[in-house]
Coordinates of C-alpha atoms in Angstrom, one line a residue:
M1 CA -1.9 -32.5 118.4
A2 CA -0.8 -36.1 118.0
E3 CA 2.9 -36.8 119.5
R4 CA 5.4 -38.0 117.1
S5 CA 6.8 -41.4 117.7
P6 CA 10.1 -42.1 119.1
G7 CA 11.1 -43.3 115.9
V8 CA 10.0 -40.2 114.1
R9 CA 11.8 -38.0 116.4
Q10 CA 14.7 -40.0 116.2
S11 CA 14.7 -39.5 112.3
D12 CA 14.3 -36.0 112.8
E13 CA 17.3 -35.8 115.3
W14 CA 19.3 -37.4 112.7
V15 CA 18.4 -35.0 109.8
R16 CA 19.3 -32.3 112.0
A17 CA 22.5 -33.7 112.8
A18 CA 23.2 -34.3 109.1
E19 CA 22.2 -30.9 107.9
A20 CA 24.5 -29.4 110.6
R21 CA 27.7 -31.7 109.8
L22 CA 27.0 -31.1 105.9
G23 CA 25.8 -27.3 106.2
V24 CA 22.7 -28.2 104.2
G25 CA 19.1 -27.4 104.6
F26 CA 16.0 -28.6 102.9
W27 CA 12.7 -27.1 101.8
S28 CA 9.6 -28.9 99.9
W29 CA 6.8 -27.2 98.3
D30 CA 3.0 -28.9 97.7
I31 CA 1.8 -27.9 94.6
A32 CA -1.9 -28.5 95.6
T33 CA -2.0 -26.9 98.9
A34 CA 0.9 -24.0 98.1
R35 CA 2.3 -25.1 101.5
L36 CA 6.2 -24.6 102.1
H37 CA 7.9 -26.8 104.7
C38 CA 11.4 -25.8 105.6
S39 CA 13.6 -27.9 107.7
A40 CA 15.9 -26.6 110.5
G41 CA 19.0 -26.8 108.4
L42 CA 17.4 -24.1 106.1
Y43 CA 16.4 -22.2 108.9
A44 CA 20.1 -22.1 110.2
L45 CA 21.3 -21.5 106.5
A46 CA 19.0 -18.1 106.5
G47 CA 20.2 -17.3 109.9
I48 CA 16.4 -17.1 111.2
N49 CA 15.4 -18.6 114.5
P50 CA 12.9 -21.3 113.9
A51 CA 11.1 -20.1 117.2
G52 CA 10.2 -16.8 116.1
L53 CA 9.3 -16.7 112.4
H54 CA 7.8 -19.1 109.9
L55 CA 9.7 -18.8 106.5
D56 CA 7.7 -18.3 103.4
L57 CA 8.8 -18.1 99.5
A58 CA 8.4 -14.2 99.4
F59 CA 10.2 -13.7 103.0
L60 CA 13.2 -16.1 101.6
E61 CA 13.5 -14.3 98.4
T62 CA 14.1 -10.9 100.4
L63 CA 17.3 -12.4 101.7
V64 CA 18.5 -13.0 98.1
H65 CA 20.9 -10.4 97.2
P66 CA 19.2 -8.0 94.9
R67 CA 21.1 -9.2 91.5
D68 CA 20.3 -12.7 92.3
R69 CA 16.4 -12.6 93.1
L70 CA 13.7 -14.1 91.0
P71 CA 9.9 -13.0 90.8
V72 CA 7.7 -14.4 93.4
D73 CA 4.4 -13.3 92.0
D74 CA 3.4 -16.7 90.9
P75 CA 4.5 -19.1 93.7
N76 CA 4.0 -22.3 91.8
G77 CA 5.6 -20.8 88.9
F78 CA 8.6 -19.8 91.1
V79 CA 9.2 -23.2 92.3
T80 CA 8.9 -24.6 89.1
D81 CA 11.2 -22.3 87.3
S82 CA 13.8 -24.2 85.5
R83 CA 16.4 -22.1 87.1
Q84 CA 15.6 -23.7 90.4
T85 CA 16.9 -27.2 89.1
D86 CA 20.6 -25.8 89.9
R87 CA 20.6 -22.4 91.3
Q88 CA 23.3 -20.5 92.8
F89 CA 22.7 -17.2 94.6
R90 CA 23.8 -14.8 97.6
I91 CA 21.9 -14.2 100.4
I92 CA 22.2 -11.3 103.1
R93 CA 21.2 -12.7 106.5
P94 CA 19.5 -10.7 109.1
D95 CA 22.9 -10.4 111.0
G96 CA 24.3 -8.7 107.8
Q97 CA 26.4 -11.9 106.6
L98 CA 26.8 -12.2 103.0
R99 CA 26.6 -16.0 102.0
H100 CA 26.7 -17.9 98.8
L101 CA 24.2 -20.7 98.4
R102 CA 23.4 -23.3 96.0
S103 CA 19.8 -24.7 95.6
E104 CA 19.0 -27.9 93.6
A105 CA 15.3 -28.8 93.2
R106 CA 13.5 -31.6 91.8
R107 CA 9.7 -31.9 91.0
L108 CA 7.7 -35.1 92.0
F109 CA 4.8 -36.7 89.9
D110 CA 1.8 -38.6 90.3
R111 CA 0.7 -41.8 88.5
D112 CA -1.1 -39.5 86.0
G113 CA 2.3 -37.4 85.3
N114 CA 1.3 -34.4 87.2
A115 CA 3.7 -32.4 89.4
T116 CA 2.8 -32.7 93.3
R117 CA 5.5 -31.3 94.8
V118 CA 9.1 -29.7 94.8
V119 CA 11.6 -30.8 97.1
A120 CA 15.1 -29.0 97.3
V121 CA 18.4 -29.2 98.9
V122 CA 20.3 -26.2 100.0
S123 CA 24.1 -26.0 100.7
D124 CA 26.0 -23.3 101.7
I125 CA 29.2 -22.8 99.2
T126 CA 30.7 -19.7 100.7
E127 CA 34.0 -21.2 101.4
R128 CA 34.0 -23.1 98.2
Q129 CA 33.4 -20.0 96.4
D130 CA 36.0 -18.0 97.9
T131 CA 38.4 -20.8 97.5
D132 CA 37.4 -20.8 93.7
E133 CA 37.9 -17.1 93.5
R134 CA 41.4 -17.2 95.0
L135 CA 42.4 -19.8 92.6
A136 CA 40.9 -17.7 89.6
N137 CA 43.1 -14.6 91.0
S138 CA 46.3 -16.7 91.4
R139 CA 45.8 -18.0 87.9
A140 CA 45.5 -14.7 86.3
L141 CA 48.4 -13.3 88.4
L142 CA 50.5 -16.0 87.0
Q143 CA 49.4 -15.5 83.3
N144 CA 50.0 -11.6 84.1
I145 CA 53.4 -12.5 85.4
S146 CA 54.2 -14.8 82.4
Q147 CA 53.5 -12.2 79.9
L148 CA 55.6 -9.2 81.6
V149 CA 58.5 -11.6 82.2
G150 CA 58.3 -13.3 78.8
A151 CA 58.1 -16.9 80.0
V152 CA 56.6 -20.2 80.3
L153 CA 55.7 -21.2 84.0
W154 CA 55.6 -24.8 84.5
I155 CA 54.8 -27.7 86.9
A156 CA 56.5 -30.8 86.7
D157 CA 56.1 -34.3 88.4
E158 CA 59.1 -36.5 89.6
D159 CA 59.5 -38.2 86.4
G160 CA 59.4 -34.7 84.5
R161 CA 56.0 -35.1 82.9
L162 CA 54.4 -31.8 82.8
I163 CA 51.6 -31.3 85.2
D164 CA 50.4 -27.7 84.4
H165 CA 51.5 -24.8 82.8
V166 CA 50.7 -21.1 82.3
G167 CA 52.0 -19.0 79.2
S168 CA 52.3 -21.6 76.3
D169 CA 51.1 -18.8 74.0
L170 CA 54.4 -17.3 74.6
L171 CA 56.1 -19.6 72.4
D172 CA 57.0 -18.9 69.0
A173 CA 53.8 -17.8 66.8
D174 CA 55.2 -19.9 64.0
A175 CA 55.9 -23.1 65.9
A176 CA 54.9 -26.5 64.3
P177 CA 52.1 -28.3 65.8
G178 CA 54.3 -30.7 67.5
D179 CA 56.8 -28.1 68.9
D180 CA 54.7 -26.5 72.0
V181 CA 55.6 -26.5 75.5
T182 CA 53.5 -29.9 76.3
N183 CA 55.7 -32.0 74.4
W184 CA 59.0 -30.0 74.3
R185 CA 61.3 -33.0 74.6
T186 CA 60.6 -33.7 70.9
S187 CA 62.1 -30.1 69.7
L188 CA 65.5 -30.7 71.8
H189 CA 68.7 -30.8 70.1
P190 CA 69.8 -34.4 70.5
D191 CA 73.0 -33.4 72.1
D192 CA 70.8 -31.8 74.9
L193 CA 68.2 -34.6 74.8
E194 CA 70.9 -37.0 75.8
R195 CA 72.0 -35.2 78.8
L196 CA 68.5 -34.4 80.2
P197 CA 67.7 -37.7 81.9
D198 CA 70.7 -37.8 84.1
L199 CA 70.3 -34.0 85.0
W200 CA 66.8 -34.6 85.9
R201 CA 67.3 -37.8 88.1
E202 CA 70.3 -36.1 89.6
T203 CA 68.3 -32.9 90.5
V204 CA 65.2 -34.6 91.6
G205 CA 66.9 -37.2 93.6
N206 CA 68.8 -34.7 95.7
R207 CA 65.9 -32.2 95.7
K208 CA 68.2 -29.3 94.1
P209 CA 67.5 -26.5 92.3
Y210 CA 67.1 -27.4 88.5
S211 CA 68.7 -25.5 85.9
F212 CA 68.8 -26.5 82.1
T213 CA 69.7 -24.6 79.1
P214 CA 68.7 -26.8 76.1
R215 CA 68.4 -25.9 72.5
L216 CA 64.9 -26.1 71.1
R217 CA 64.0 -26.5 67.4
L218 CA 61.7 -23.7 66.1
A219 CA 59.4 -24.0 63.2
T220 CA 62.0 -22.6 60.8
G221 CA 64.1 -25.7 61.7
E222 CA 66.8 -23.5 63.5
Y223 CA 67.7 -24.1 67.2
Q224 CA 67.2 -21.3 69.7
Q225 CA 68.4 -21.8 73.3
F226 CA 66.0 -21.7 76.3
H227 CA 66.8 -20.9 80.0
I228 CA 64.9 -23.4 82.5
E229 CA 64.9 -22.9 86.1
G230 CA 63.0 -24.7 88.4
L231 CA 62.6 -25.4 92.6
P232 CA 61.1 -28.6 94.3
F233 CA 57.8 -27.6 95.9
S234 CA 58.1 -27.0 99.7
S235 CA 57.1 -29.9 101.9
E236 CA 55.3 -27.5 104.1
I237 CA 53.1 -26.3 101.5
S238 CA 52.6 -29.2 99.2
S239 CA 52.9 -33.0 99.9
N240 CA 53.3 -33.6 95.9
L241 CA 57.2 -34.1 95.3
Y242 CA 56.7 -31.2 92.0
Y243 CA 58.9 -29.2 90.5
G244 CA 57.6 -25.7 89.5
G245 CA 59.7 -23.1 87.6
F246 CA 59.9 -21.2 84.3
S247 CA 61.2 -21.4 80.7
S248 CA 61.9 -18.5 78.4
R249 CA 64.1 -17.6 75.6
N250 CA 65.0 -14.4 77.5
A251 CA 68.3 -14.7 79.5
R252 CA 67.6 -11.3 81.2
I253 CA 65.3 -13.1 83.9
T254 CA 67.8 -15.9 84.8
A255 CA 69.6 -15.1 87.8
P256 CA 73.5 -15.4 87.3
R257 CA 75.3 -18.0 89.6
T258 CA 77.0 -16.3 92.2
T259 CA 80.7 -17.1 92.9
R260 CA 83.2 -16.0 95.6
D261 CA 84.0 -12.1 95.1
D262 CA 81.3 -12.5 91.7
V263 CA 82.8 -11.0 88.8
T264 CA 80.2 -8.7 87.2
S265 CA 82.3 -7.2 84.3
L266 CA 84.8 -8.6 81.9
T267 CA 87.3 -6.7 79.8
P268 CA 87.5 -7.2 76.3
A269 CA 90.5 -9.6 76.2
Q270 CA 88.4 -11.5 79.3
V271 CA 85.7 -11.8 76.7
R272 CA 87.8 -13.4 74.3
A273 CA 89.3 -15.7 76.5
C274 CA 85.9 -17.2 77.7
R275 CA 84.9 -17.6 74.3
A276 CA 88.0 -19.1 73.3
L277 CA 88.0 -21.6 76.3
L278 CA 84.2 -22.6 75.0
D279 CA 85.5 -22.8 71.3
W280 CA 82.7 -20.4 70.4
T281 CA 82.7 -18.3 67.3
A282 CA 81.1 -14.7 67.7
E283 CA 78.0 -15.9 66.1
M284 CA 77.7 -18.6 68.7
L285 CA 78.1 -16.1 71.5
A286 CA 75.6 -13.8 70.0
Q287 CA 73.2 -16.7 69.7
N288 CA 73.5 -17.9 73.2
A289 CA 73.7 -14.5 74.8
G290 CA 70.7 -13.3 72.6
I291 CA 72.6 -10.2 71.1
S292 CA 73.7 -9.4 67.6
V293 CA 76.8 -10.2 66.4
S294 CA 77.9 -6.7 65.8
T295 CA 77.3 -6.1 69.6
V296 CA 79.8 -8.8 70.3
R297 CA 82.3 -7.4 68.1
R298 CA 82.1 -4.2 69.7
I299 CA 82.4 -5.5 73.2
E300 CA 85.5 -7.6 72.2
G301 CA 87.0 -4.5 70.5
A302 CA 86.3 -1.9 73.0
E303 CA 89.6 -0.4 74.9
A304 CA 88.0 -0.6 78.1
P305 CA 85.5 -2.9 79.9
G306 CA 82.1 -2.5 78.7
Q307 CA 79.0 -1.9 80.6
G308 CA 75.4 -2.4 80.6
D309 CA 72.9 -5.2 79.8
S310 CA 75.0 -6.5 76.6
L311 CA 77.8 -7.5 78.7
R312 CA 75.7 -8.9 81.5
L313 CA 74.1 -11.4 78.9
V314 CA 77.6 -12.1 77.6
L315 CA 78.6 -12.9 81.4
L316 CA 75.6 -15.2 82.0
A317 CA 75.9 -17.1 78.6
F318 CA 79.4 -18.1 79.7
R319 CA 78.0 -19.3 83.2
E320 CA 75.1 -21.2 81.5
A321 CA 77.7 -22.8 79.5
G322 CA 79.4 -24.2 82.5
L323 CA 82.4 -21.6 83.0
T324 CA 83.3 -20.8 86.6
I325 CA 84.1 -17.1 86.8
S326 CA 85.4 -15.3 89.9
R327 CA 88.5 -13.7 91.6
D328 CA 91.2 -15.3 93.8
E329 CA 92.3 -14.0 97.1
R330 CA 94.5 -11.4 95.3
G331 CA 91.7 -10.0 93.0
R332 CA 93.2 -11.9 89.7
F333 CA 90.7 -12.9 87.4
C334 CA 90.1 -16.7 87.0
V335 CA 88.0 -18.6 84.8
S336 CA 87.4 -22.4 84.7
D337 CA 85.1 -24.8 82.8
I338 CA 85.0 -27.3 85.5
G339 CA 81.9 -26.3 87.8

């Protein structure tokens, strides 16, 4: 057997180094002689010692997961199968490891157009497959959370441009074509649109939590209040200066602002006082709290402090409108429209 030249040996060493570094291997099939040649990298991917066993098509296919196998009755038909052009499959190596591989095969032809060889590069895509699966699961989880809490989850950049969102289908089913989450600024009430740029710049510039309760126009032409909350991405997790949060018409998922000795209930007189301070009608309070006008009348006309979700939503609406509601050192009720 002729000894290989130094140049050939060096080329082989370079190929082996590249295969090891990139996690790939090669095989080629000579159609005329029906012979298979496998590189050292392919042996490594298969978990086989090249000194102990010669790889052939039938044996290689026995390593493939039963659900991913192709018939090998006709070797030439096997290697020229159109599915070999870009094939993803799982193998179970002799040591029991399950790996995901991708094989990309190409046919070579002679001058007469006859196929002479099939060459393929095989790569290990297990880590990428695992990453893709985790991302898909995370996306599905976010979609479920979005539906469960009735909110659109969003990511925005430093300039407030929407980068990604989950749950846009939660918007009004009758919304006009231009009123979806991707260009929601066009639906903002003019008064809220004016204060948005300053609020966003002040929030992003100081990397503070973002809170905004704008009124958005629905397909009916009416405005409805949305509750938008966001936080900057942690620098320990992401290098992007993005914000992520949620937008919802459901005030129940908006965490109330806490103050010293936080007030959790209001008397009917205190509800009326807060509404008067904001110059709100009962209808306006009902709209901002997401309750009915009759519920507002019942809360304000009760002889004792109201309880339950309705009063909590009223208290939340007052805080979102800018009122600071707390008790002083003597336990006295305090309310101010200066945050």
